[in-house]
N, CA and C atoms as an extended XYZ file, in Angstrom:
429
Properties=species:S:1:pos:R:3:atomname:S:1:resname:S:1:resid:I:1 pbc="F F F"
N        31.287       93.297       97.572 N   UNK     1
C        31.169       92.235       98.182 CA  UNK     1
C        31.669       91.810       99.202 C   UNK     1
N        31.875       90.761      100.170 N   UNK     2
C        32.825       90.736      101.492 CA  UNK     2
C        33.618       89.250      101.131 C   UNK     2
N        34.429       89.069      101.258 N   UNK     3
C        34.983       87.533      100.884 CA  UNK     3
C        34.482       86.527      101.756 C   UNK     3
N        33.374       86.844      102.557 N   UNK     4
C        33.064       85.678      102.957 CA  UNK     4
C        31.722       85.290      102.085 C   UNK     4
N        31.115       86.281      101.536 N   UNK     5
C        29.593       86.321      101.021 CA  UNK     5
C        30.448       85.546       99.205 C   UNK     5
N        31.676       86.047       98.944 N   UNK     6
C        32.127       85.578       97.790 CA  UNK     6
C        32.356       84.616       97.822 C   UNK     6
N        32.801       84.046       99.105 N   UNK     7
C        33.260       82.683       99.238 CA  UNK     7
C        31.912       81.310       98.887 C   UNK     7
N        31.076       81.783       99.922 N   UNK     8
C        29.884       81.441       99.940 CA  UNK     8
C        29.313       80.845       98.499 C   UNK     8
N        29.164       82.106       97.702 N   UNK     9
C        28.432       81.989       96.411 CA  UNK     9
C        29.469       80.935       95.567 C   UNK     9
N        30.878       80.921       95.574 N   UNK    10
C        31.674       79.836       95.024 CA  UNK    10
C        31.422       78.280       95.125 C   UNK    10
N        31.304       78.222       96.813 N   UNK    11
C        31.135       76.945       97.262 CA  UNK    11
C        29.392       76.828       96.578 C   UNK    11
N        28.901       77.513       96.534 N   UNK    12
C        26.722       76.928       96.290 CA  UNK    12
C        27.255       76.927       94.824 C   UNK    12
N        27.938       77.087       93.752 N   UNK    13
C        27.883       77.171       92.883 CA  UNK    13
C        27.607       75.150       92.424 C   UNK    13
N        26.762       74.572       91.244 N   UNK    14
C        26.902       73.232       91.799 CA  UNK    14
C        28.464       72.931       90.880 C   UNK    14
N        28.903       72.909       90.238 N   UNK    15
C        30.203       72.686       89.640 CA  UNK    15
C        31.144       72.198       90.596 C   UNK    15
N        31.252       72.954       91.689 N   UNK    16
C        32.002       72.978       92.549 CA  UNK    16
C        31.697       71.321       93.522 C   UNK    16
N        30.129       71.848       93.877 N   UNK    17
C        29.685       70.518       94.330 CA  UNK    17
C        29.883       69.159       93.791 C   UNK    17
N        29.806       69.421       92.445 N   UNK    18
C        29.837       68.314       91.655 CA  UNK    18
C        31.630       67.644       91.331 C   UNK    18
N        32.341       68.748       91.627 N   UNK    19
C        33.746       68.345       91.605 CA  UNK    19
C        34.563       67.743       92.532 C   UNK    19
N        33.635       68.103       93.861 N   UNK    20
C        34.131       67.697       95.447 CA  UNK    20
C        33.671       66.317       95.400 C   UNK    20
N        32.011       66.223       94.933 N   UNK    21
C        31.457       64.645       95.107 CA  UNK    21
C        32.412       63.880       93.991 C   UNK    21
N        32.884       64.446       92.891 N   UNK    22
C        33.740       63.455       92.063 CA  UNK    22
C        35.154       62.994       92.728 C   UNK    22
N        35.402       63.859       93.279 N   UNK    23
C        37.111       63.678       93.752 CA  UNK    23
C        36.967       62.531       94.820 C   UNK    23
N        35.734       62.528       95.768 N   UNK    24
C        35.604       61.585       96.834 CA  UNK    24
C        35.316       60.493       95.951 C   UNK    24
N        34.178       60.117       95.529 N   UNK    25
C        34.001       58.775       94.600 CA  UNK    25
C        35.462       58.074       93.629 C   UNK    25
N        36.331       59.266       93.453 N   UNK    26
C        37.197       58.792       92.057 CA  UNK    26
C        38.388       58.532       93.444 C   UNK    26
N        38.868       59.036       94.463 N   UNK    27
C        39.781       58.283       95.513 CA  UNK    27
C        38.845       56.650       95.990 C   UNK    27
N        37.531       56.499       96.339 N   UNK    28
C        37.245       55.391       96.884 CA  UNK    28
C        37.231       54.279       95.576 C   UNK    28
N        36.977       54.649       94.003 N   UNK    29
C        37.235       53.819       93.134 CA  UNK    29
C        38.606       53.568       93.064 C   UNK    29
N        39.727       54.832       93.374 N   UNK    30
C        40.988       54.232       93.059 CA  UNK    30
C        41.354       53.132       94.338 C   UNK    30
N        40.821       53.301       95.201 N   UNK    31
C        41.021       52.353       96.319 CA  UNK    31
C        40.901       50.963       96.158 C   UNK    31
N        39.580       50.558       94.888 N   UNK    32
C        38.729       49.588       95.116 CA  UNK    32
C        39.907       49.192       93.773 C   UNK    32
N        40.183       49.815       92.446 N   UNK    33
C        40.759       49.066       91.523 CA  UNK    33
C        42.825       48.773       91.998 C   UNK    33
N        43.115       49.347       93.297 N   UNK    34
C        44.050       48.956       93.983 CA  UNK    34
C        43.966       47.590       94.527 C   UNK    34
N        42.905       47.405       95.550 N   UNK    35
C        42.854       46.500       96.000 CA  UNK    35
C        42.661       45.298       95.156 C   UNK    35
N        42.034       45.294       93.797 N   UNK    36
C        41.668       44.642       92.746 CA  UNK    36
C        42.795       43.920       91.971 C   UNK    36
N        43.759       45.082       91.829 N   UNK    37
C        45.180       44.573       91.176 CA  UNK    37
C        46.029       43.898       92.720 C   UNK    37
N        46.030       44.225       93.610 N   UNK    38
C        46.959       43.736       94.705 CA  UNK    38
C        46.218       42.960       95.272 C   UNK    38
N        45.367       42.465       95.603 N   UNK    39
C        44.831       41.595       95.797 CA  UNK    39
C        43.871       40.121       95.081 C   UNK    39
N        43.821       40.365       93.381 N   UNK    40
C        42.825       39.902       93.105 CA  UNK    40
C        44.173       39.251       91.891 C   UNK    40
N        44.073       40.414       91.092 N   UNK    41
C        45.033       40.026       89.951 CA  UNK    41
C        46.572       39.521       89.807 C   UNK    41
N        47.016       40.552       90.918 N   UNK    42
C        48.565       39.964       91.003 CA  UNK    42
C        48.543       38.540       91.631 C   UNK    42
N        48.350       38.331       92.780 N   UNK    43
C        48.014       37.148       92.931 CA  UNK    43
C        47.934       35.954       91.861 C   UNK    43
N        46.931       35.930       91.477 N   UNK    44
C        46.351       34.769       90.244 CA  UNK    44
C        47.477       35.097       88.987 C   UNK    44
N        48.140       36.146       88.550 N   UNK    45
C        49.366       36.311       87.682 CA  UNK    45
C        50.772       35.571       88.214 C   UNK    45
N        50.565       35.876       89.555 N   UNK    46
C        51.842       35.215       90.487 CA  UNK    46
C        51.815       33.431       90.182 C   UNK    46
N        50.680       33.163       90.560 N   UNK    47
C        50.169       31.640       90.638 CA  UNK    47
C        50.350       31.041       89.347 C   UNK    47
N        49.868       31.706       88.579 N   UNK    48
C        50.271       31.320       86.778 CA  UNK    48
C        51.962       31.418       86.548 C   UNK    48
N        52.512       32.060       86.885 N   UNK    49
C        53.871       32.254       86.907 CA  UNK    49
C        54.752       31.459       87.842 C   UNK    49
N        53.909       30.724       88.481 N   UNK    50
C        54.908       29.818       89.355 CA  UNK    50
C        55.057       30.607       90.718 C   UNK    50
N        54.304       31.561       91.496 N   UNK    51
C        54.533       32.040       92.797 CA  UNK    51
C        55.288       33.394       92.092 C   UNK    51
N        55.334       33.673       91.351 N   UNK    52
C        56.519       34.638       91.026 CA  UNK    52
C        55.540       35.824       91.695 C   UNK    52
N        55.765       36.760       92.558 N   UNK    53
C        55.435       37.925       93.152 CA  UNK    53
C        56.044       39.305       92.629 C   UNK    53
N        55.411       39.959       91.770 N   UNK    54
C        55.652       41.048       91.354 CA  UNK    54
C        56.251       42.006       92.175 C   UNK    54
N        55.710       42.669       93.282 N   UNK    55
C        56.055       43.519       94.077 CA  UNK    55
C        57.372       43.502       95.273 C   UNK    55
N        57.962       42.098       95.218 N   UNK    56
C        59.446       41.773       95.727 CA  UNK    56
C        60.198       41.994       94.612 C   UNK    56
N        59.838       42.114       93.563 N   UNK    57
C        61.046       42.401       92.296 CA  UNK    57
C        61.319       43.783       92.371 C   UNK    57
N        62.956       44.141       92.785 N   UNK    58
C        64.161       45.090       92.558 CA  UNK    58
C        65.048       44.696       92.198 C   UNK    58
N        65.702       45.716       91.823 N   UNK    59
C        67.033       45.945       91.773 CA  UNK    59
C        67.527       47.029       92.660 C   UNK    59
N        68.574       46.612       93.930 N   UNK    60
C        69.102       47.194       94.536 CA  UNK    60
C        70.319       48.041       94.217 C   UNK    60
N        70.188       49.465       94.244 N   UNK    61
C        71.143       50.200       93.665 CA  UNK    61
C        72.298       51.107       94.858 C   UNK    61
N        71.989       50.922       96.123 N   UNK    62
C        73.031       51.368       97.337 CA  UNK    62
C        73.215       50.174       97.536 C   UNK    62
N        74.266       50.389       98.731 N   UNK    63
C        74.359       49.538       99.764 CA  UNK    63
C        74.153       49.983      100.834 C   UNK    63
N        73.759       48.652      102.079 N   UNK    64
C        72.799       48.682      102.990 CA  UNK    64
C        73.392       49.865      104.100 C   UNK    64
N        72.836       50.086      105.051 N   UNK    65
C        73.504       51.093      106.059 CA  UNK    65
C        73.919       49.980      106.875 C   UNK    65
N        74.815       50.415      107.900 N   UNK    66
C        75.789       49.796      108.713 CA  UNK    66
C        74.503       49.213      109.983 C   UNK    66
N        73.428       50.277      110.066 N   UNK    67
C        72.827       49.967      111.106 CA  UNK    67
C        71.336       49.066      110.621 C   UNK    67
N        71.111       48.282      109.327 N   UNK    68
C        70.398       48.114      108.837 CA  UNK    68
C        70.180       46.643      109.474 C   UNK    68
N        68.581       46.482      110.085 N   UNK    69
C        68.305       45.236      110.930 CA  UNK    69
C        67.256       44.397      110.032 C   UNK    69
N        66.941       44.461      108.754 N   UNK    70
C        66.209       44.317      108.060 CA  UNK    70
C        66.232       42.867      107.341 C   UNK    70
N        65.417       42.214      106.197 N   UNK    71
C        65.904       41.276      105.432 CA  UNK    71
C        66.277       41.950      104.403 C   UNK    71
N        67.187       41.740      103.868 N   UNK    72
C        68.045       42.198      102.790 CA  UNK    72
C        67.872       41.837      101.377 C   UNK    72
N        66.629       40.867      101.152 N   UNK    73
C        65.604       40.644      100.480 CA  UNK    73
C        64.548       41.081      100.279 C   UNK    73
N        63.672       41.915      101.232 N   UNK    74
C        62.707       41.963      101.300 CA  UNK    74
C        62.698       43.741      100.830 C   UNK    74
N        61.717       43.905       99.591 N   UNK    75
C        61.822       45.352       99.611 CA  UNK    75
C        60.873       46.079      100.303 C   UNK    75
N        60.426       45.760      101.216 N   UNK    76
C        59.490       47.040      102.260 CA  UNK    76
C        60.721       47.320      103.812 C   UNK    76
N        61.478       46.198      103.713 N   UNK    77
C        62.400       46.593      104.873 CA  UNK    77
C        63.348       47.636      104.148 C   UNK    77
N        63.875       47.153      102.946 N   UNK    78
C        65.036       48.293      101.896 CA  UNK    78
C        64.680       49.819      102.018 C   UNK    78
N        63.029       49.464      101.313 N   UNK    79
C        62.494       50.740      101.332 CA  UNK    79
C        62.729       51.619      102.689 C   UNK    79
N        61.791       50.757      103.704 N   UNK    80
C        61.846       51.384      105.033 CA  UNK    80
C        63.240       52.023      105.265 C   UNK    80
N        64.194       51.499      104.969 N   UNK    81
C        65.768       51.768      105.441 CA  UNK    81
C        66.388       52.697      104.767 C   UNK    81
N        65.650       53.462      103.700 N   UNK    82
C        66.288       54.124      102.191 CA  UNK    82
C        67.159       53.930      101.428 C   UNK    82
N        67.181       52.516      101.351 N   UNK    83
C        68.196       52.139      100.298 CA  UNK    83
C        67.603       52.278       98.727 C   UNK    83
N        68.921       52.636       98.130 N   UNK    84
C        68.380       53.220       96.617 CA  UNK    84
C        67.977       52.172       95.831 C   UNK    84
N        67.102       51.792       95.540 N   UNK    85
C        66.361       50.907       94.897 CA  UNK    85
C        65.525       51.197       93.208 C   UNK    85
N        66.169       49.973       92.464 N   UNK    86
C        65.132       50.347       91.089 CA  UNK    86
C        63.769       49.269       91.405 C   UNK    86
N        62.540       49.744       92.066 N   UNK    87
C        61.431       48.744       92.495 CA  UNK    87
C        60.632       48.649       91.062 C   UNK    87
N        61.186       47.715       90.049 N   UNK    88
C        60.069       47.325       89.236 CA  UNK    88
C        59.141       46.746       89.504 C   UNK    88
N        59.072       45.749       90.159 N   UNK    89
C        58.084       44.770       90.531 CA  UNK    89
C        56.776       45.915       90.988 C   UNK    89
N        56.890       46.478       92.058 N   UNK    90
C        56.274       47.799       92.335 CA  UNK    90
C        55.677       48.217       90.887 C   UNK    90
N        56.338       49.000       90.310 N   UNK    91
C        56.322       49.712       89.408 CA  UNK    91
C        55.215       48.709       88.198 C   UNK    91
N        55.204       47.897       88.170 N   UNK    92
C        54.640       47.432       87.117 CA  UNK    92
C        53.500       47.157       87.710 C   UNK    92
N        53.142       46.432       88.947 N   UNK    93
C        51.962       46.547       89.545 CA  UNK    93
C        51.141       48.074       89.368 C   UNK    93
N        51.612       49.064       89.596 N   UNK    94
C        51.230       50.446       89.568 CA  UNK    94
C        50.698       50.381       88.051 C   UNK    94
N        51.454       50.182       87.189 N   UNK    95
C        51.119       50.094       85.292 CA  UNK    95
C        49.621       49.296       85.317 C   UNK    95
N        49.597       48.134       86.048 N   UNK    96
C        48.288       47.510       85.818 CA  UNK    96
C        47.308       47.970       86.210 C   UNK    96
N        47.771       48.415       87.766 N   UNK    97
C        46.619       49.221       88.267 CA  UNK    97
C        45.530       50.804       87.360 C   UNK    97
N        46.708       51.416       86.720 N   UNK    98
C        46.081       52.367       86.347 CA  UNK    98
C        45.660       51.881       85.007 C   UNK    98
N        46.089       50.703       84.277 N   UNK    99
C        45.355       50.502       82.887 CA  UNK    99
C        43.973       49.839       83.138 C   UNK    99
N        44.106       48.985       84.302 N   UNK   100
C        42.566       48.636       84.446 CA  UNK   100
C        41.713       49.899       84.932 C   UNK   100
N        42.491       50.891       86.028 N   UNK   101
C        41.102       51.909       86.284 CA  UNK   101
C        40.954       52.596       84.709 C   UNK   101
N        41.696       53.113       83.895 N   UNK   102
C        41.678       53.964       82.637 CA  UNK   102
C        40.313       52.767       81.598 C   UNK   102
N        40.542       51.654       82.158 N   UNK   103
C        39.593       50.394       81.298 CA  UNK   103
C        38.182       50.781       81.279 C   UNK   103
N        38.263       50.863       83.030 N   UNK   104
C        36.621       50.848       83.655 CA  UNK   104
C        36.197       52.531       83.413 C   UNK   104
N        37.213       53.284       83.412 N   UNK   105
C        36.553       54.988       82.796 CA  UNK   105
C        36.210       54.772       81.660 C   UNK   105
N        37.151       54.162       80.904 N   UNK   106
C        36.841       54.449       79.197 CA  UNK   106
C        34.993       53.738       79.281 C   UNK   106
N        34.946       52.846       80.041 N   UNK   107
C        33.618       51.533       79.626 CA  UNK   107
C        32.575       52.495       80.117 C   UNK   107
N        32.968       52.982       81.392 N   UNK   108
C        31.586       54.028       82.079 CA  UNK   108
C        31.635       55.313       81.134 C   UNK   108
N        32.228       55.899       80.423 N   UNK   109
C        31.863       57.309       79.667 CA  UNK   109
C        31.486       56.782       78.818 C   UNK   109
N        32.139       55.662       77.875 N   UNK   110
C        31.417       54.867       76.997 CA  UNK   110
C        29.757       54.911       77.321 C   UNK   110
N        29.723       54.611       78.078 N   UNK   111
C        28.095       54.137       78.391 CA  UNK   111
C        27.462       55.125       78.604 C   UNK   111
N        28.006       56.190       79.223 N   UNK   112
C        27.044       57.474       79.424 CA  UNK   112
C        26.845       57.934       77.967 C   UNK   112
N        27.913       57.756       77.302 N   UNK   113
C        27.804       58.526       75.597 CA  UNK   113
C        26.415       57.847       75.217 C   UNK   113
N        26.999       56.775       75.103 N   UNK   114
C        25.283       55.931       74.556 CA  UNK   114
C        24.123       56.249       75.274 C   UNK   114
N        23.971       56.375       76.586 N   UNK   115
C        22.467       56.480       77.066 CA  UNK   115
C        22.104       57.732       77.099 C   UNK   115
N        23.048       59.037       76.676 N   UNK   116
C        22.615       60.224       75.934 CA  UNK   116
C        22.159       60.208       74.592 C   UNK   116
N        21.115       60.544       74.349 N   UNK   117
C        20.561       60.995       72.958 CA  UNK   117
C        21.348       61.825       71.822 C   UNK   117
N        21.378       61.560       70.868 N   UNK   118
C        21.981       62.722       69.756 CA  UNK   118
C        21.537       63.766       69.965 C   UNK   118
N        21.637       64.906       70.161 N   UNK   119
C        20.901       65.931       70.177 CA  UNK   119
C        20.542       66.671       68.417 C   UNK   119
N        19.193       67.025       68.640 N   UNK   120
C        19.060       67.280       67.115 CA  UNK   120
C        19.698       68.522       66.934 C   UNK   120
N        19.810       68.746       65.525 N   UNK   121
C        20.187       69.529       65.082 CA  UNK   121
C        19.228       70.575       64.921 C   UNK   121
N        19.415       72.080       65.585 N   UNK   122
C        17.988       73.133       65.142 CA  UNK   122
C        17.948       73.414       63.631 C   UNK   122
N        16.763       73.547       63.271 N   UNK   123
C        16.720       74.284       61.712 CA  UNK   123
C        17.263       75.115       61.731 C   UNK   123
N        17.881       75.536       60.641 N   UNK   124
C        18.521       76.716       60.424 CA  UNK   124
C        17.691       78.024       60.529 C   UNK   124
N        17.665       78.822       61.405 N   UNK   125
C        17.008       80.136       61.509 CA  UNK   125
C        16.899       80.905       60.137 C   UNK   125
N        15.647       81.752       60.162 N   UNK   126
C        15.461       81.907       58.413 CA  UNK   126
C        15.811       83.362       58.639 C   UNK   126
N        16.427       83.800       57.341 N   UNK   127
C        17.191       84.682       57.296 CA  UNK   127
C        16.766       86.213       57.953 C   UNK   127
N        17.567       86.950       58.786 N   UNK   128
C        16.981       87.992       59.311 CA  UNK   128
C        16.247       89.117       58.900 C   UNK   128
N        15.872       89.895       59.168 N   UNK   129
C        15.118       91.282       59.005 CA  UNK   129
C        15.550       92.059       58.137 C   UNK   129
N        16.613       92.448       58.555 N   UNK   130
C        17.628       93.031       58.144 CA  UNK   130
C        17.835       92.341       56.667 C   UNK   130
N        18.380       91.323       56.696 N   UNK   131
C        18.448       90.316       55.263 CA  UNK   131
C        17.118       90.428       54.271 C   UNK   131
N        16.715       90.483       54.984 N   UNK   132
C        15.393       90.471       54.220 CA  UNK   132
C        15.152       91.827       53.521 C   UNK   132
N        15.118       93.105       54.192 N   UNK   133
C        15.220       94.242       53.777 CA  UNK   133
C        16.095       94.658       52.822 C   UNK   133
N        17.272       94.461       52.995 N   UNK   134
C        18.586       93.610       51.879 CA  UNK   134
C        18.388       93.625       50.884 C   UNK   134
N        17.383       92.733       50.711 N   UNK   135
C        17.216       91.760       49.682 CA  UNK   135
C        15.847       92.889       48.690 C   UNK   135
N        15.064       93.121       49.617 N   UNK   136
C        13.973       94.270       48.864 CA  UNK   136
C        14.588       95.242       47.774 C   UNK   136
N        15.583       95.815       48.911 N   UNK   137
C        16.528       97.082       47.983 CA  UNK   137
C        16.607       96.551       46.921 C   UNK   137
N        17.725       95.471       47.008 N   UNK   138
C        18.198       95.011       45.811 CA  UNK   138
C        17.252       94.793       44.620 C   UNK   138
N        16.394       93.786       45.113 N   UNK   139
C        15.724       93.601       43.982 CA  UNK   139
C        14.825       94.706       43.280 C   UNK   139
N        14.387       95.872       44.446 N   UNK   140
C        13.759       97.135       43.239 CA  UNK   140
C        14.979       98.160       42.734 C   UNK   140
N        16.097       97.923       42.892 N   UNK   141
C        17.492       98.398       42.054 CA  UNK   141
C        17.313       97.755       40.995 C   UNK   141
N        16.866       96.521       40.715 N   UNK   142
C        17.174       95.684       39.289 CA  UNK   142
C        16.173       96.073       38.759 C   UNK   142
N        14.810       96.824       39.177 N   UNK   143
C        13.772       96.953       38.555 CA  UNK   143
C        14.168       98.107       37.379 C   UNK   143
C-alpha cells in the first residue's frame, strides 16, 4: 500500500475528522472565554475593587535597559523590552479564564451525559453448548 493511499485512509477515518472539528471549535471557544474574562468579568471585578486592573500588576525583577523608551509602569511596554518581571496580574487573569472554561466544559459534559440514555444491561447469555454437554456427562456419571 502506498503512503498516499495510507494517508488518504487515515484522513478518511471518522475519528480524525471529529478531532479536527473539535480542535477548531475548541480554539474558537477559547477565544470566546478569553474575551469573556478580559472584556466582561475582569473590568467588573476591577470596578468593584475601585478601578483595580489586574493585568497591569507585576513585580519587576530586572533593571530597565539603557535604551528603554516606554512607560516603566506599563506591563506591556516592559514585556516588549524584555524586562524580567513577575506578571501576577496577567497570571490571575489567565487562571480565571481557565476556571471559566473548565466550568463551561463541565456543564457541557454533564448535559451530554444526562441526554444519553443509560445503556440497558444485556441479559446474561445462557450456558454454552460445551457447558451443557459437560453437565450432562457429570449427571450421567452420578447415576
